[in-house]
XYZ file of C-alpha atoms in Angstrom:
633
model
C 19.736 2.970 51.289
C 17.854 5.982 49.920
C 21.085 7.207 48.294
C 21.281 4.172 46.007
C 17.618 3.374 45.352
C 14.136 4.834 45.313
C 11.691 3.420 47.870
C 8.165 2.470 46.797
C 8.093 4.216 43.387
C 4.962 6.093 42.414
C 2.023 4.494 40.632
C 1.819 7.626 38.473
C 4.012 5.756 35.994
C 0.983 3.716 34.879
C -1.884 6.192 35.184
C -1.917 6.581 31.416
C -2.861 2.926 30.877
C -6.515 1.989 30.168
C -8.263 0.507 33.203
C -8.824 -2.836 31.466
C -5.067 -3.320 30.836
C -4.004 -6.670 32.334
C -0.895 -6.529 34.526
C 0.874 -9.120 36.646
C -0.470 -9.534 40.181
C 1.604 -10.887 43.089
C -0.086 -11.712 46.395
C 2.285 -12.695 49.188
C 2.005 -16.402 48.387
C 3.349 -15.705 44.877
C 6.679 -14.493 46.316
C 9.091 -17.206 47.441
C 11.688 -17.434 50.167
C 14.482 -18.037 47.633
C 13.583 -15.314 45.169
C 10.973 -17.330 43.236
C 7.980 -15.610 41.643
C 4.667 -17.140 40.600
C 3.632 -14.960 37.661
C 0.467 -16.872 36.772
C -1.949 -14.263 38.163
C -3.071 -11.091 36.385
C -5.526 -8.318 37.203
C -6.882 -5.342 35.184
C -5.214 -2.153 36.350
C -8.570 -0.681 37.316
C -8.930 -3.281 40.084
C -5.490 -2.835 41.629
C -4.412 0.768 41.150
C -5.659 1.521 44.656
C -4.889 -0.561 47.735
C -1.946 -2.495 46.329
C 1.815 -2.041 45.959
C 3.217 -1.092 42.571
C 6.465 -2.402 41.074
C 8.181 -2.918 37.725
C 10.771 -5.206 36.159
C 14.162 -4.527 37.739
C 12.741 -3.549 41.140
C 13.674 -5.456 44.288
C 10.926 -6.319 46.766
C 11.039 -7.840 50.218
C 8.231 -8.759 52.592
C 8.116 -6.309 55.491
C 5.663 -8.104 57.795
C 6.401 -10.915 60.240
C 6.864 -13.859 59.726
C 7.306 -13.349 55.971
C 10.259 -10.992 56.491
C 12.062 -13.376 58.842
C 11.411 -16.258 56.432
C 13.179 -14.368 53.635
C 10.325 -13.684 51.245
C 11.494 -11.338 48.505
C 12.687 -11.252 44.915
C 14.189 -9.369 42.020
C 11.130 -8.581 39.915
C 11.420 -9.930 36.375
C 9.073 -11.166 33.658
C 5.995 -9.055 34.462
C 3.344 -8.602 31.779
C 4.204 -5.309 30.148
C 7.043 -4.965 32.656
C 4.597 -3.673 35.333
C 2.679 -5.217 38.208
C 0.836 -4.819 41.482
C 0.671 -6.951 44.584
C 0.442 -7.240 48.331
C 0.891 -4.049 50.355
C 3.093 -6.026 52.746
C 6.219 -5.552 50.621
C 8.757 -2.751 50.420
C 9.779 -1.920 46.852
C 13.323 -0.759 46.045
C 14.241 0.659 42.637
C 18.021 0.931 42.154
C 19.190 4.216 40.688
C 21.410 2.205 38.353
C 19.540 -0.717 36.792
C 22.715 -2.829 36.817
C 22.687 -2.778 40.631
C 19.431 -4.712 40.941
C 21.095 -8.098 41.526
C 23.492 -6.736 44.136
C 20.663 -4.890 45.882
C 18.633 -8.091 46.029
C 21.509 -9.943 47.686
C 21.999 -7.071 50.100
C 18.371 -7.288 51.271
C 18.788 -11.040 51.791
C 21.959 -10.688 53.875
C 22.108 -10.825 57.639
C 23.716 -7.392 57.796
C 20.360 -6.015 56.656
C 17.921 -8.548 58.066
C 19.242 -8.797 61.616
C 19.038 -5.064 62.425
C 15.769 -4.780 60.471
C 14.229 -7.477 62.654
C 15.254 -5.518 65.736
C 13.583 -2.362 64.384
C 10.224 -3.943 63.549
C 7.213 -2.067 64.881
C 3.762 -3.272 65.871
C 2.474 -6.132 67.976
C 2.254 -9.904 67.590
C 1.877 -11.228 64.060
C 1.600 -7.739 62.520
C 5.064 -6.362 63.220
C 6.618 -4.627 60.228
C 9.968 -3.216 59.101
C 9.404 0.579 58.972
C 10.190 2.417 55.763
C 12.206 4.961 57.750
C 14.609 2.221 58.838
C 15.089 1.050 55.245
C 15.662 4.591 53.952
C 18.312 5.401 56.560
C 20.029 2.006 56.587
C 23.720 2.385 55.749
C 24.700 -0.103 53.081
C 28.153 -1.343 52.069
C 28.555 -0.099 48.502
C 31.704 -1.256 46.686
C 32.670 0.006 43.207
C 30.307 -0.875 40.360
C 32.478 -3.619 38.850
C 32.832 -5.274 42.234
C 29.073 -5.073 42.896
C 28.499 -6.927 39.647
C 31.138 -9.524 40.528
C 29.576 -10.140 43.941
C 26.114 -10.544 42.421
C 27.408 -12.964 39.772
C 29.331 -14.936 42.378
C 26.313 -15.249 44.663
C 23.994 -16.163 41.800
C 26.219 -19.103 40.959
C 27.272 -20.288 44.402
C 23.830 -20.057 46.019
C 22.388 -21.954 43.044
C 24.715 -24.841 43.949
C 23.590 -24.753 47.566
C 19.937 -24.479 46.589
C 20.316 -27.509 44.336
C 21.728 -29.517 47.242
C 18.855 -28.352 49.447
C 16.401 -29.415 46.740
C 18.009 -32.871 46.654
C 17.568 -33.251 50.402
C 13.952 -32.089 50.101
C 13.366 -34.666 47.364
C 14.923 -37.299 49.599
C 12.545 -36.398 52.430
C 9.607 -36.635 50.025
C 10.844 -40.004 48.738
C 11.260 -41.306 52.287
C 7.723 -40.193 53.103
C 6.415 -41.938 49.979
C 8.354 -45.116 50.746
C 7.237 -45.070 54.393
C 3.629 -44.851 53.261
C 4.075 -47.722 50.796
C 5.673 -49.978 53.417
C 2.865 -49.285 55.900
C 0.159 -49.885 53.307
C 1.646 -53.173 52.123
C 2.120 -54.487 55.660
C -1.480 -53.841 56.792
C -3.062 -55.077 53.547
C -0.823 -58.017 52.535
C 1.201 -58.905 55.637
C 4.892 -59.712 55.892
C 5.018 -63.193 54.364
C 5.255 -62.944 50.561
C 4.627 -66.705 50.254
C 1.409 -66.815 52.280
C -1.552 -68.393 50.458
C -3.941 -65.679 49.308
C -7.678 -65.331 48.841
C -10.001 -62.730 47.421
C -11.111 -60.095 49.897
C -14.323 -59.163 48.144
C -13.221 -55.512 48.286
C -12.213 -54.008 44.961
C -9.453 -51.697 46.203
C -8.018 -54.328 48.570
C -7.786 -57.255 46.165
C -6.245 -60.407 47.577
C -5.303 -60.865 51.223
C -3.608 -63.702 53.126
C -6.008 -66.653 53.286
C -6.026 -66.765 57.095
C -7.000 -63.074 57.505
C -10.602 -62.005 58.173
C -12.312 -59.085 56.442
C -14.321 -56.956 58.863
C -15.734 -53.456 59.104
C -14.320 -51.361 61.912
C -17.729 -51.084 63.567
C -17.552 -54.820 64.289
C -14.154 -54.668 65.983
C -14.106 -51.203 67.559
C -16.356 -48.558 69.145
C -16.510 -44.958 67.932
C -16.624 -41.828 70.062
C -17.082 -43.401 73.500
C -19.461 -41.734 75.927
C -18.382 -39.234 78.566
C -20.718 -41.058 80.948
C -17.717 -43.262 81.752
C -16.451 -40.485 84.022
C -19.804 -39.110 85.169
C -18.958 -39.771 88.825
C -15.514 -38.075 88.718
C -14.945 -34.928 90.756
C -15.338 -31.798 88.542
C -12.001 -30.405 89.796
C -10.057 -33.473 88.589
C -7.278 -32.413 86.230
C -7.103 -34.388 82.969
C -5.078 -34.068 79.784
C -6.159 -31.461 77.251
C -5.183 -31.766 73.579
C -6.006 -29.040 71.059
C -5.233 -29.927 67.443
C -1.730 -28.461 67.603
C -0.881 -30.927 70.400
C -1.439 -33.900 68.080
C 1.371 -34.630 65.637
C 1.377 -35.871 62.070
C 3.673 -38.706 63.137
C 1.598 -39.944 66.072
C 3.312 -37.740 68.639
C 1.464 -36.038 71.492
C 2.199 -32.840 73.408
C 0.861 -33.584 76.885
C 1.834 -30.528 78.911
C -1.697 -29.050 78.935
C -4.313 -30.063 81.511
C -7.780 -28.821 82.376
C -10.254 -29.592 85.168
C -13.067 -31.838 83.968
C -15.621 -29.116 84.725
C -14.028 -26.881 82.052
C -14.042 -29.446 79.260
C -16.954 -31.774 79.874
C -19.030 -29.949 77.290
C -17.822 -28.668 73.948
C -14.819 -30.982 73.656
C -14.069 -34.535 72.494
C -13.517 -37.206 75.148
C -10.991 -40.034 74.918
C -9.387 -42.607 77.183
C -5.962 -44.249 77.471
C -5.519 -46.592 74.512
C -8.109 -44.945 72.274
C -6.969 -44.150 68.737
C -7.757 -40.722 67.309
C -7.764 -39.436 63.755
C -8.258 -35.805 62.738
C -11.320 -35.472 60.526
C -10.982 -31.937 59.130
C -8.916 -30.853 56.124
C -5.921 -30.438 55.944
C -5.261 -32.173 59.255
C -6.689 -35.478 58.001
C -4.625 -35.424 54.803
C -1.494 -34.516 56.777
C -1.890 -37.565 59.013
C -2.752 -35.980 62.350
C -3.810 -38.649 64.831
C -2.355 -40.832 67.550
C -2.780 -43.585 70.082
C -3.733 -41.806 73.308
C -1.042 -42.671 75.840
C 0.252 -41.332 79.170
C -2.836 -39.204 79.725
C -3.255 -37.592 83.125
C -5.634 -39.859 85.083
C -5.786 -41.961 81.906
C -8.352 -39.561 80.463
C -8.276 -36.599 78.091
C -10.357 -34.062 76.213
C -9.509 -32.109 73.113
C -10.547 -30.600 69.817
C -13.939 -31.574 68.460
C -12.258 -32.222 65.086
C -11.258 -35.730 66.153
C -12.838 -39.121 65.570
C -12.133 -41.415 68.518
C -11.948 -45.175 67.932
C -11.644 -47.727 70.730
C -10.562 -51.134 69.389
C -11.794 -54.356 70.954
C -8.494 -55.390 72.492
C -9.194 -59.109 72.266
C -9.270 -58.733 68.486
C -7.027 -55.796 67.637
C -4.424 -53.677 69.401
C -4.480 -49.889 69.446
C -1.071 -49.708 67.778
C -2.218 -51.885 64.878
C -5.316 -49.760 64.329
C -3.129 -46.653 64.298
C -1.017 -48.162 61.504
C -4.188 -48.879 59.516
C -5.169 -45.237 59.918
C -1.735 -44.232 58.564
C -2.011 -46.416 55.464
C -2.475 -44.896 52.030
C -5.772 -46.698 51.261
C -7.424 -45.396 54.437
C -6.241 -41.855 53.756
C -7.148 -41.860 50.059
C -10.603 -43.339 50.595
C -11.166 -40.972 53.524
C -10.348 -37.959 51.364
C -12.829 -39.203 48.786
C -15.575 -39.391 51.410
C -15.136 -35.837 52.713
C -18.107 -33.503 52.770
C -18.305 -29.726 53.129
C -16.600 -26.922 51.248
C -13.095 -25.479 51.117
C -11.188 -25.517 54.395
C -14.139 -26.974 56.309
C -14.309 -30.385 54.609
C -14.517 -33.324 57.002
C -14.344 -37.106 56.982
C -17.706 -38.447 58.188
C -17.804 -40.765 61.183
C -19.637 -43.314 59.056
C -16.647 -43.626 56.727
C -14.506 -44.803 59.646
C -17.302 -46.907 61.098
C -17.847 -48.768 57.814
C -14.208 -48.980 56.672
C -13.457 -52.626 55.833
C -10.056 -54.257 55.675
C -8.420 -57.629 56.274
C -7.274 -58.368 59.836
C -4.545 -60.853 60.769
C -4.576 -62.839 64.004
C -3.481 -60.946 67.120
C 0.002 -62.513 67.214
C 0.619 -61.517 63.594
C -0.522 -57.984 64.360
C 2.233 -57.854 66.968
C 4.830 -58.914 64.377
C 3.597 -56.278 61.904
C 3.663 -53.578 64.598
C 7.263 -54.429 65.508
C 8.282 -54.425 61.835
C 6.631 -51.070 61.126
C 7.934 -49.497 64.325
C 11.478 -50.497 63.365
C 11.219 -49.246 59.787
C 9.437 -46.050 60.813
C 12.292 -45.218 63.182
C 14.756 -45.744 60.341
C 12.742 -43.613 57.930
C 12.421 -40.893 60.554
C 16.144 -41.025 61.288
C 17.012 -40.615 57.615
C 14.499 -37.808 57.192
C 15.913 -36.130 60.294
C 19.429 -36.354 58.902
C 18.246 -34.844 55.621
C 16.499 -32.030 57.493
C 19.671 -31.369 59.493
C 21.593 -31.183 56.224
C 19.084 -28.645 54.917
C 19.441 -26.479 58.007
C 23.228 -26.552 57.783
C 23.157 -25.732 54.072
C 20.828 -22.823 54.734
C 23.145 -21.576 57.468
C 26.125 -21.794 55.134
C 24.136 -19.981 52.429
C 23.308 -17.097 54.752
C 26.916 -16.845 55.918
C 28.189 -16.867 52.334
C 25.849 -14.051 51.283
C 26.789 -11.836 54.225
C 30.496 -12.471 53.732
C 30.293 -11.621 50.032
C 28.288 -8.374 50.295
C 30.552 -7.082 53.082
C 33.769 -7.815 51.177
C 34.991 -10.587 53.478
C 35.319 -12.782 50.406
C 37.312 -11.375 47.519
C 35.287 -12.200 44.418
C 37.083 -9.913 41.974
C 38.028 -11.957 38.935
C 35.238 -14.314 39.923
C 35.770 -16.526 36.861
C 39.190 -17.481 38.189
C 38.951 -20.826 39.959
C 41.258 -19.603 42.733
C 38.683 -17.011 43.718
C 35.679 -19.356 43.721
C 34.644 -20.917 46.989
C 34.551 -24.671 46.604
C 31.229 -26.368 47.093
C 32.971 -28.187 49.959
C 32.830 -24.872 51.807
C 29.075 -24.703 51.671
C 27.977 -28.313 51.832
C 27.882 -30.385 55.040
C 30.025 -33.270 53.875
C 28.956 -35.528 56.731
C 25.312 -35.147 55.717
C 25.704 -35.694 51.990
C 25.262 -39.227 50.669
C 28.397 -41.292 50.085
C 29.807 -41.760 46.614
C 28.814 -45.425 46.743
C 25.221 -44.406 47.551
C 25.027 -41.907 44.687
C 26.633 -44.276 42.161
C 24.306 -47.025 43.377
C 21.256 -44.800 42.922
C 22.301 -43.858 39.390
C 23.263 -47.390 38.382
C 20.052 -48.931 39.734
C 17.854 -46.341 38.072
C 19.511 -46.790 34.673
C 20.608 -50.440 34.669
C 18.577 -52.007 37.490
C 16.065 -53.633 35.109
C 18.992 -55.703 33.767
C 19.712 -57.098 37.253
C 22.293 -56.779 40.000
C 25.269 -57.789 37.882
C 24.625 -54.905 35.483
C 24.534 -52.532 38.453
C 27.804 -54.035 39.689
C 29.467 -53.495 36.318
C 28.379 -49.856 36.369
C 30.238 -49.548 39.680
C 33.373 -51.140 38.249
C 33.323 -48.962 35.142
C 32.573 -45.844 37.196
C 35.799 -46.460 39.081
C 37.822 -47.700 36.133
C 36.602 -45.514 33.268
C 35.036 -42.433 34.880
C 37.787 -42.129 37.486
C 35.738 -42.612 40.677
C 38.725 -43.901 42.633
C 36.999 -43.273 45.981
C 34.725 -46.256 45.318
C 37.719 -48.394 46.379
C 36.480 -51.600 44.801
C 38.260 -54.959 45.141
C 37.120 -56.874 42.075
C 37.163 -60.609 41.440
C 36.634 -62.471 38.172
C 33.128 -63.844 38.515
C 31.308 -65.612 35.721
C 29.232 -62.538 34.886
C 32.094 -60.045 35.073
C 34.079 -57.965 37.586
C 32.468 -58.342 41.025
C 32.989 -56.930 44.519
C 30.386 -58.160 47.019
C 31.102 -55.426 49.583
C 30.855 -52.672 46.967
C 27.536 -53.815 45.485
C 26.126 -54.205 48.989
C 27.234 -50.661 49.867
C 25.773 -49.311 46.605
C 22.422 -50.978 47.262
C 22.280 -50.074 50.954
C 23.331 -46.504 50.219
C 20.691 -46.144 47.494
C 18.090 -47.342 50.001
C 19.214 -45.209 52.921
C 19.795 -42.015 50.941
C 17.169 -42.245 48.214
C 14.591 -44.854 49.232
C 15.536 -47.290 46.436
C 14.688 -50.768 47.692
C 16.573 -53.960 46.765
C 14.324 -57.025 46.606
C 16.386 -60.091 47.447
C 14.697 -63.246 46.095
C 13.869 -65.966 48.587
C 14.200 -68.682 45.947
C 17.654 -69.463 44.619
C 18.039 -68.667 40.950
C 15.531 -65.833 40.849
C 16.917 -62.382 39.969
C 17.349 -59.429 42.299
C 14.907 -56.620 41.503
C 14.723 -52.983 42.557
C 11.889 -50.641 43.521
C 12.743 -47.098 42.436
C 10.380 -44.446 43.876
C 8.015 -42.825 41.410
C 9.358 -39.648 39.782
C 12.799 -40.213 41.320
C 15.460 -37.965 39.799
C 19.146 -38.891 40.160
C 21.183 -36.618 42.467
C 23.471 -34.887 39.942
C 24.466 -32.027 42.237
C 25.510 -34.424 44.979
C 27.463 -36.464 42.417
C 29.236 -33.420 41.000
C 29.981 -32.177 44.521
C 31.641 -35.516 45.294
C 33.665 -36.064 42.093
C 33.542 -32.806 40.133
C 31.303 -31.907 37.230
C 33.576 -33.279 34.483
C 33.841 -36.765 35.957
C 30.143 -36.715 36.863
C 29.202 -36.034 33.245
C 31.605 -38.722 32.047
C 29.809 -41.209 34.302
C 26.418 -40.167 32.945
C 27.677 -40.642 29.388
C 28.981 -44.083 30.401
C 25.580 -45.089 31.797
C 23.828 -43.833 28.681
C 26.029 -46.032 26.513
C 25.572 -49.093 28.717
C 21.808 -48.649 28.901
C 21.583 -48.970 25.147
C 23.427 -52.265 24.719
C 21.458 -54.678 26.909
C 22.503 -57.075 29.637
C 24.788 -59.278 27.522
C 26.429 -56.203 26.004
C 27.123 -54.750 29.443
C 28.647 -58.042 30.581
C 30.820 -58.323 27.473
C 32.046 -54.730 27.603
C 32.848 -54.772 31.320
C 34.757 -58.063 31.040
C 36.670 -56.985 27.943
C 37.514 -53.687 29.633
C 38.822 -55.493 32.734
C 40.988 -57.951 30.761
C 42.302 -55.186 28.519
C 43.124 -52.994 31.514
C 44.865 -55.804 33.372
C 47.047 -56.505 30.350
C 48.040 -52.837 30.057
C 48.762 -52.635 33.796
C 51.091 -55.620 33.458
C 52.777 -54.042 30.395
C 51.648 -56.948 28.226
C 50.433 -56.994 24.640
C 46.807 -55.890 24.439
C 45.699 -56.636 20.895
C 42.321 -58.109 19.971
C 43.551 -61.728 20.053
C 45.117 -61.362 23.497
C 42.109 -59.561 24.961
C 39.548 -62.032 23.564
C 41.640 -65.037 24.635
C 41.861 -63.522 28.102
C 38.060 -63.409 28.312
C 37.435 -66.866 26.863
C 40.324 -68.779 28.449
C 41.596 -66.917 31.496
C 38.501 -65.280 33.025
C 35.988 -67.944 34.033
C 34.760 -71.209 32.483
C 31.260 -69.785 32.056
C 32.472 -67.215 29.522
C 32.949 -69.768 26.749
C 29.333 -70.883 27.227
C 27.993 -67.365 26.799
C 30.238 -65.706 24.201
C 31.841 -66.657 20.933
C 34.910 -64.928 19.501
C 32.752 -63.085 16.978
C 30.653 -61.661 19.831
C 33.726 -60.318 21.566
C 35.113 -58.843 18.331
C 31.799 -57.032 17.870
C 31.963 -55.487 21.338
C 35.643 -54.582 21.030
C 34.802 -52.655 17.864
C 31.954 -50.953 19.741
C 34.392 -49.951 22.496
C 36.816 -48.420 19.980
C 34.005 -46.484 18.267
C 32.821 -45.058 21.589
C 36.307 -44.388 22.996
C 35.608 -46.921 25.725
C 39.283 -47.757 26.038
C 41.194 -48.440 29.297
C 44.619 -46.994 30.065
C 45.819 -49.540 32.619
C 44.863 -47.504 35.709
C 41.527 -49.203 36.481
C 41.403 -51.630 39.450
C 42.858 -55.052 38.709
C 40.756 -58.236 38.546
C 43.402 -60.908 38.903
C 41.525 -63.157 41.313
C 38.902 -65.597 40.093
C 35.764 -65.725 42.197
C 33.073 -68.352 42.576
C 30.644 -69.290 39.866
C 27.982 -66.596 39.818
C 24.773 -67.215 37.930
């Protein structure tokens, strides 16, 4: 390595600068695991010239201390104030002897061929093991010709960006699932499951209306807090019981029960709880992260643990432990609890009195059981989807690491990298089985853009995606319904896929005649990288342009355009005349009786002209719509 770069360049380069000169400052947390840099911090050079690492634009840094090294922290330094900076001493700085080699050198330090042996050479004990500078200096690096180094760096910049975008989509999905999970819990424990239940005012501003048969109570009236250890005063001191430090209590209600202690060791200085008690962490960030659980399967039915718990024992004749745990997981409880915290910084805590005086509506015991079953079922589904997304992330990260190592060692020929034959397809690096289906992605896009117009507009986006944008893998089987081309199995798959992959909920009306509505998670961004991976970037962009056009013409315009397109296409496919008269007559006379009630010939002429202006013209290859379906309002 020392033959191709300088290690830890000298600070003498900046000794001429006045001590009040502001330079960029990078603590370890400002250096990401994917090469990101947070350049928001600055320090005067007089404060950092001693005791910190020095680097400049064009240098490559990597964290040398565990676990930051193993986690991949490092970056190509760019964008520093004045081109110079200081930061954590726990990085090794490499300055390539040829500036053009910086990108290749960065990828080399990320690769397994460097990181695996470096991990084996780390020195020190426990959490302070470091990669020695002597190892880095003597490490033998693969060093292809200059042009090939540049090609490899360019190739990896592009291909890893694709993988990283897919990882980011999965991370957004996990965040959306978490948000949706929280919303479902909160609605169930504040409003119940019956949307038609008579409501009444709760008398609590944040809670608003609740089902009329629910009772508003403070927790102190239906539960006891922090039960007394006197309950086990006569137990033998040697009796082994469960022991739960904070790390043994999960954010999802899970418990790690392998630890036990004799009562004599924990009777003082620890929190006591019993089988069926409900615990909630009171200290930040454990409270905000959701740590807490129903205490179950305790040794001897008893346990002790961290003092940073509030223990609540519900009156079982009024409320079950599982129902109370769902209340504790609801967004209102968490948000109000955060607002009540006292203390400073990392030592802020939720006071016991907040929990004691927390008021909410309570359903009858039998209804609590129904809500518990509903939330248990949905939580398992949310967790399954989040687990699948996390598995996809792990596989993508594994493929990314393999790709980098293969490229820097010459196992992939990237010379002439702009030639498509030499570019690894995204299919190589994405776990196809873990990506959403095309129907799910199209559904997510269509609902986000056209969902406010109703289900039939979403359906028409599916038909036109297949017919006009060339998404043949949608495999629709379209019938001539009153509102346009319709495939019940396709729209169901689009809606279900949008829910399962992106947390977009379809609200089916209970009353006939009311429209379907959709709940799109806040700040949801459509999955363009997944779409382009499934159909290619050109067709993906054609679909986006299609949606943009449809969004601007309203519900009736979408219906008219989709129906005209279908009739026009069917005529071309049958090698029949497809002039304006034939197409409009096909809509008004051959499609469905409802069409003549909604459109006049002048309306159709208007939309045909719009289609010509926007090159929205079929070629006869779209799916046929020869069958007439039922009347569809």
